[in-house]
PDB file of C-alpha atoms in Angstrom:
ATOM      1  CA  MET A 257       0.000   0.000   0.000  1.00 84.00           C
ATOM      2  CA  SER A 258       2.896   2.347   0.673  1.00 87.00           C
ATOM      3  CA  ALA A 259       4.219   1.868  -2.849  1.00 88.00           C
ATOM      4  CA  LEU A 260       0.742   2.470  -4.273  1.00 88.00           C
ATOM      5  CA  LEU A 261       0.407   5.587  -2.163  1.00 86.00           C
ATOM      6  CA  ASP A 262       3.695   6.774  -3.687  1.00 89.00           C
ATOM      7  CA  GLY A 263       2.384   5.946  -7.186  1.00 87.00           C
ATOM      8  CA  ASP A 264       5.048   3.261  -7.690  1.00 89.00           C
ATOM      9  CA  LEU A 265       3.093   0.597  -9.585  1.00 88.00           C
ATOM     10  CA  SER A 266       6.229  -1.345 -10.423  1.00 90.00           C
ATOM     11  CA  GLU A 267       7.252  -1.778  -6.774  1.00 91.00           C
ATOM     12  CA  ALA A 268       3.672  -2.414  -5.646  1.00 89.00           C
ATOM     13  CA  SER A 269       3.250  -5.092  -8.326  1.00 88.00           C
ATOM     14  CA  ARG A 270       6.566  -6.714  -7.397  1.00 90.00           C
ATOM     15  CA  THR A 271       5.608  -6.783  -3.721  1.00 89.00           C
ATOM     16  CA  ALA A 272       2.082  -8.080  -4.418  1.00 86.00           C
ATOM     17  CA  GLY A 273       3.300 -10.708  -6.872  1.00 85.00           C
ATOM     18  CA  VAL A 274       0.752  -9.639  -9.494  1.00 85.00           C
ATOM     19  CA  SER A 275       0.599  -6.884 -12.084  1.00 86.00           C
ATOM     20  CA  LEU A 276      -1.412  -3.966 -10.723  1.00 89.00           C
ATOM     21  CA  THR A 277      -2.996  -1.354 -12.974  1.00 87.00           C
ATOM     22  CA  GLU A 278      -3.422   2.410 -12.901  1.00 89.00           C
ATOM     23  CA  TYR A 279      -6.735   1.786 -11.117  1.00 88.00           C
ATOM     24  CA  PHE A 280      -4.701   1.233  -7.949  1.00 87.00           C
ATOM     25  CA  VAL A 281      -3.114   4.685  -8.041  1.00 89.00           C
ATOM     26  CA  THR A 282      -6.133   6.890  -8.731  1.00 88.00           C
ATOM     27  CA  ASP A 283      -6.850   9.668  -6.235  1.00 86.00           C
ATOM     28  CA  ARG A 284      -9.705   7.613  -4.769  1.00 85.00           C
ATOM     29  CA  ALA A 285      -7.482   4.534  -4.399  1.00 87.00           C
ATOM     30  CA  ARG A 286      -4.682   6.549  -2.824  1.00 88.00           C
ATOM     31  CA  TRP A 287      -7.141   7.920  -0.270  1.00 83.00           C
ATOM     32  CA  LEU A 288      -8.039   4.317   0.618  1.00 84.00           C
ATOM     33  CA  TRP A 289      -4.406   3.189   0.905  1.00 84.00           C
ATOM     34  CA  GLN A 290      -3.623   6.084   3.247  1.00 88.00           C
ATOM     35  CA  PHE A 291      -6.702   5.390   5.359  1.00 86.00           C
ATOM     36  CA  ARG A 292      -5.860   1.685   5.666  1.00 85.00           C
ATOM     37  CA  LEU A 293      -2.169   2.332   6.394  1.00 89.00           C
ATOM     38  CA  ASP A 294      -3.221   4.701   9.195  1.00 89.00           C
ATOM     39  CA  GLN A 295      -5.522   1.997  10.607  1.00 84.00           C
ATOM     40  CA  MET A 296      -2.726  -0.574  10.553  1.00 86.00           C
ATOM     41  CA  ALA A 297      -0.242   1.844  12.115  1.00 89.00           C
ATOM     42  CA  ALA A 298      -2.663   2.373  15.000  1.00 89.00           C
ATOM     43  CA  ASP A 299      -3.313  -1.376  15.364  1.00 85.00           C
ATOM     44  CA  PRO A 300      -1.113  -3.778  13.326  1.00 86.00           C
ATOM     45  CA  ALA A 301      -3.468  -6.685  14.131  1.00 83.00           C
ATOM     46  CA  GLN A 302      -6.007  -5.109  11.752  1.00 80.00           C
ATOM     47  CA  ALA A 303      -3.797  -5.902   8.752  1.00 83.00           C
ATOM     48  CA  ARG A 304      -5.301  -9.339   8.149  1.00 83.00           C
ATOM     49  CA  TRP A 305      -8.734  -7.732   7.753  1.00 85.00           C
ATOM     50  CA  MET A 306      -7.678  -5.100   5.252  1.00 83.00           C
ATOM     51  CA  VAL A 307      -8.190  -4.782   1.531  1.00 78.00           C
ATOM     52  CA  ARG A 308      -6.565  -7.167  -0.909  1.00 79.00           C
ATOM     53  CA  GLN A 309      -6.360  -7.236  -4.675  1.00 77.00           C
ATOM     54  CA  ALA A 310      -9.073  -9.237  -6.450  1.00 79.00           C
ATOM     55  CA  VAL A 311      -7.253 -11.705  -8.703  1.00 81.00           C
ATOM     56  CA  VAL A 312      -8.896 -13.890 -11.337  1.00 80.00           C
ATOM     57  CA  GLY A 313      -7.561 -16.951 -13.107  1.00 74.00           C
ATOM     58  CA  ASP A 314      -4.205 -18.671 -13.428  1.00 72.00           C
ATOM     59  CA  LYS A 315      -2.535 -15.666 -15.044  1.00 73.00           C
ATOM     60  CA  GLY A 316      -3.215 -13.432 -12.033  1.00 78.00           C
ATOM     61  CA  LEU A 317      -5.514 -10.915 -13.726  1.00 83.00           C
ATOM     62  CA  VAL A 318      -6.184  -8.182 -11.143  1.00 87.00           C
ATOM     63  CA  VAL A 319      -9.717  -6.833 -11.606  1.00 89.00           C
ATOM     64  CA  GLY A 320     -10.058  -4.696  -8.477  1.00 89.00           C
ATOM     65  CA  HIS A 321      -9.819  -4.934  -4.710  1.00 87.00           C
ATOM     66  CA  ALA A 322     -11.953  -6.191  -1.835  1.00 90.00           C
ATOM     67  CA  GLY A 323     -11.784  -6.629   1.903  1.00 90.00           C
ATOM     68  CA  PHE A 324     -13.135  -5.630   5.254  1.00 92.00           C
ATOM     69  CA  HIS A 325     -13.105  -2.182   6.810  1.00 87.00           C
ATOM     70  CA  GLY A 326     -11.496  -3.687   9.882  1.00 86.00           C
ATOM     71  CA  PRO A 327     -11.846  -6.558  12.356  1.00 90.00           C
ATOM     72  CA  PRO A 328     -15.193  -7.470  13.905  1.00 92.00           C
ATOM     73  CA  ASP A 329     -16.526  -4.877  16.331  1.00 91.00           C
ATOM     74  CA  GLU A 330     -17.664  -5.641  19.886  1.00 94.00           C
ATOM     75  CA  VAL A 331     -20.872  -7.312  18.646  1.00 95.00           C
ATOM     76  CA  GLY A 332     -19.191  -9.279  15.851  1.00 94.00           C
ATOM     77  CA  MET A 333     -20.054  -7.041  12.887  1.00 95.00           C
ATOM     78  CA  VAL A 334     -17.663  -6.598   9.959  1.00 95.00           C
ATOM     79  CA  GLU A 335     -18.195  -4.219   7.080  1.00 93.00           C
ATOM     80  CA  ILE A 336     -17.223  -5.262   3.576  1.00 94.00           C
ATOM     81  CA  GLY A 337     -15.945  -3.211   0.691  1.00 90.00           C
ATOM     82  CA  TYR A 338     -15.192  -4.098  -2.904  1.00 91.00           C
ATOM     83  CA  SER A 339     -14.338  -2.190  -6.055  1.00 90.00           C
ATOM     84  CA  VAL A 340     -13.914  -3.411  -9.615  1.00 92.00           C
ATOM     85  CA  ALA A 341     -11.864  -1.503 -12.190  1.00 91.00           C
ATOM     86  CA  PRO A 342     -14.013   0.020 -14.966  1.00 91.00           C
ATOM     87  CA  ASP A 343     -12.649  -2.305 -17.685  1.00 90.00           C
ATOM     88  CA  PHE A 344     -13.848  -5.344 -15.730  1.00 91.00           C
ATOM     89  CA  ARG A 345     -17.287  -4.225 -14.569  1.00 91.00           C
ATOM     90  CA  ARG A 346     -20.505  -6.046 -15.490  1.00 91.00           C
ATOM     91  CA  GLN A 347     -18.671  -9.379 -15.766  1.00 90.00           C
ATOM     92  CA  GLY A 348     -19.558 -10.882 -12.377  1.00 90.00           C
ATOM     93  CA  TYR A 349     -16.323  -9.978 -10.589  1.00 91.00           C
ATOM     94  CA  ALA A 350     -18.003  -7.892  -7.861  1.00 92.00           C
ATOM     95  CA  ARG A 351     -20.369 -10.784  -7.162  1.00 92.00           C
ATOM     96  CA  SER A 352     -17.408 -13.183  -6.945  1.00 91.00           C
ATOM     97  CA  ALA A 353     -15.608 -10.831  -4.553  1.00 91.00           C
ATOM     98  CA  LEU A 354     -18.750 -10.566  -2.432  1.00 93.00           C
ATOM     99  CA  ILE A 355     -19.052 -14.364  -2.267  1.00 92.00           C
ATOM    100  CA  GLU A 356     -15.447 -14.691  -1.108  1.00 91.00           C
ATOM    101  CA  LEU A 357     -15.893 -11.976   1.535  1.00 92.00           C
ATOM    102  CA  LEU A 358     -19.042 -13.689   2.841  1.00 94.00           C
ATOM    103  CA  ARG A 359     -17.261 -17.049   2.941  1.00 92.00           C
ATOM    104  CA  ARG A 360     -14.343 -15.576   4.838  1.00 91.00           C
ATOM    105  CA  ALA A 361     -16.682 -13.875   7.324  1.00 93.00           C
ATOM    106  CA  ALA A 362     -18.588 -17.147   7.850  1.00 92.00           C
ATOM    107  CA  ALA A 363     -15.306 -18.939   8.630  1.00 91.00           C
ATOM    108  CA  GLU A 364     -14.424 -16.474  11.412  1.00 90.00           C
ATOM    109  CA  THR A 365     -16.020 -17.438  14.729  1.00 91.00           C
ATOM    110  CA  ALA A 366     -15.861 -13.836  15.996  1.00 92.00           C
ATOM    111  CA  VAL A 367     -18.016 -12.579  13.115  1.00 94.00           C
ATOM    112  CA  THR A 368     -21.789 -12.661  13.546  1.00 95.00           C
ATOM    113  CA  THR A 369     -22.954 -10.046  11.031  1.00 96.00           C
ATOM    114  CA  VAL A 370     -21.735  -8.745   7.681  1.00 96.00           C
ATOM    115  CA  ARG A 371     -22.555  -5.143   6.766  1.00 95.00           C
ATOM    116  CA  ALA A 372     -22.516  -3.408   3.402  1.00 95.00           C
ATOM    117  CA  THR A 373     -23.049   0.346   3.071  1.00 94.00           C
ATOM    118  CA  ILE A 374     -24.023   1.543  -0.392  1.00 95.00           C
ATOM    119  CA  SER A 375     -24.967   4.868  -1.923  1.00 93.00           C
ATOM    120  CA  PRO A 376     -28.628   4.810  -2.983  1.00 95.00           C
ATOM    121  CA  ASP A 377     -27.421   5.872  -6.449  1.00 93.00           C
ATOM    122  CA  ASN A 378     -25.029   2.922  -6.819  1.00 92.00           C
ATOM    123  CA  VAL A 379     -27.367   0.686  -8.801  1.00 93.00           C
ATOM    124  CA  ALA A 380     -24.615  -1.799  -9.663  1.00 92.00           C
ATOM    125  CA  SER A 381     -23.620  -2.419  -6.047  1.00 93.00           C
ATOM    126  CA  LEU A 382     -27.251  -2.647  -4.940  1.00 95.00           C
ATOM    127  CA  ALA A 383     -27.767  -5.278  -7.646  1.00 93.00           C
ATOM    128  CA  THR A 384     -24.606  -7.101  -6.542  1.00 93.00           C
ATOM    129  CA  ILE A 385     -25.887  -7.679  -2.991  1.00 93.00           C
ATOM    130  CA  SER A 386     -29.391  -8.669  -4.106  1.00 92.00           C
ATOM    131  CA  GLY A 387     -29.947 -12.393  -3.790  1.00 86.00           C
ATOM    132  CA  PHE A 388     -27.681 -12.672  -0.744  1.00 91.00           C
ATOM    133  CA  ASP A 389     -30.397 -12.012   1.866  1.00 90.00           C
ATOM    134  CA  PHE A 390     -29.021  -8.622   2.926  1.00 94.00           C
ATOM    135  CA  VAL A 391     -31.640  -6.628   4.830  1.00 93.00           C
ATOM    136  CA  GLU A 392     -31.702  -2.831   4.825  1.00 95.00           C
ATOM    137  CA  VAL A 393     -31.349  -1.777   8.479  1.00 95.00           C
ATOM    138  CA  GLY A 394     -30.956   1.976   8.145  1.00 94.00           C
ATOM    139  CA  GLU A 395     -28.869   4.695   6.593  1.00 93.00           C
ATOM    140  CA  GLN A 396     -25.858   6.790   7.505  1.00 87.00           C
ATOM    141  CA  TRP A 397     -23.852   9.774   6.359  1.00 92.00           C
ATOM    142  CA  ASP A 398     -20.293   9.039   5.265  1.00 82.00           C
ATOM    143  CA  GLU A 399     -17.869  11.971   5.101  1.00 81.00           C
ATOM    144  CA  GLU A 400     -16.251  10.542   1.966  1.00 77.00           C
ATOM    145  CA  ASP A 401     -19.256   9.027   0.156  1.00 76.00           C
ATOM    146  CA  GLY A 402     -22.303  10.947   1.427  1.00 83.00           C
ATOM    147  CA  ARG A 403     -25.633   9.219   2.140  1.00 94.00           C
ATOM    148  CA  GLU A 404     -25.406   5.443   2.344  1.00 91.00           C
ATOM    149  CA  LEU A 405     -27.972   2.719   2.878  1.00 95.00           C
ATOM    150  CA  VAL A 406     -26.920   0.163   5.495  1.00 95.00           C
ATOM    151  CA  PHE A 407     -27.510  -3.536   4.793  1.00 96.00           C
ATOM    152  CA  GLU A 408     -26.733  -6.540   6.989  1.00 95.00           C
ATOM    153  CA  VAL A 409     -26.811 -10.312   6.723  1.00 95.00           C
ATOM    154  CA  PRO A 410     -25.978 -13.003   9.312  1.00 94.00           C
ATOM    155  CA  ALA A 411     -22.392 -14.169   8.847  1.00 91.00           C
ATOM    156  CA  ARG A 412     -23.111 -17.887   9.141  1.00 80.00           C
ATOM    157  CA  ARG A 413     -25.272 -17.974   6.025  1.00 66.00           C
ATOM    158  CA  VAL A 414     -23.214 -19.779   3.370  1.00 58.00           C
ATOM    159  CA  PRO A 415     -23.426 -17.821   0.113  1.00 60.00           C
ATOM    160  CA  PRO A 416     -24.399 -19.429  -3.166  1.00 55.00           C
ATOM    161  CA  ALA A 417     -21.601 -20.362  -5.566  1.00 52.00           C
TER     162      ALA A 417
END
């Protein structure tokens, strides 16, 4: 993440072991890398919950990134996040990332609930979570993203393949 924050795609790709694209050094992505690095500096144990690149196939095609916003809170809730690069959207990659995040959450005994927060205008992400039994439980204001709808699903529900 430090190399990405510095805009050094070559070093970031070497460290990650896959070829990363310009999508990982956009202003929005750099904001995320800084935010996550700050979280990990404050609590290094959070690192295993942080964002990872979304890789597809044997050739290591990187289509985006996905992960959790941090470890489970005091009641066992984790929030998920995923983003697919524009060239790879509408091909099922966000759905695949969501399935993997739900599977990982279900495997963690400390996790009881999975949360997704989505802008009401983000039709693609709203469609991605449909069919996974997420229930809208409220809304919130996010300083970075504005108004978001809050959805939750029990963590132990095994997602469809």
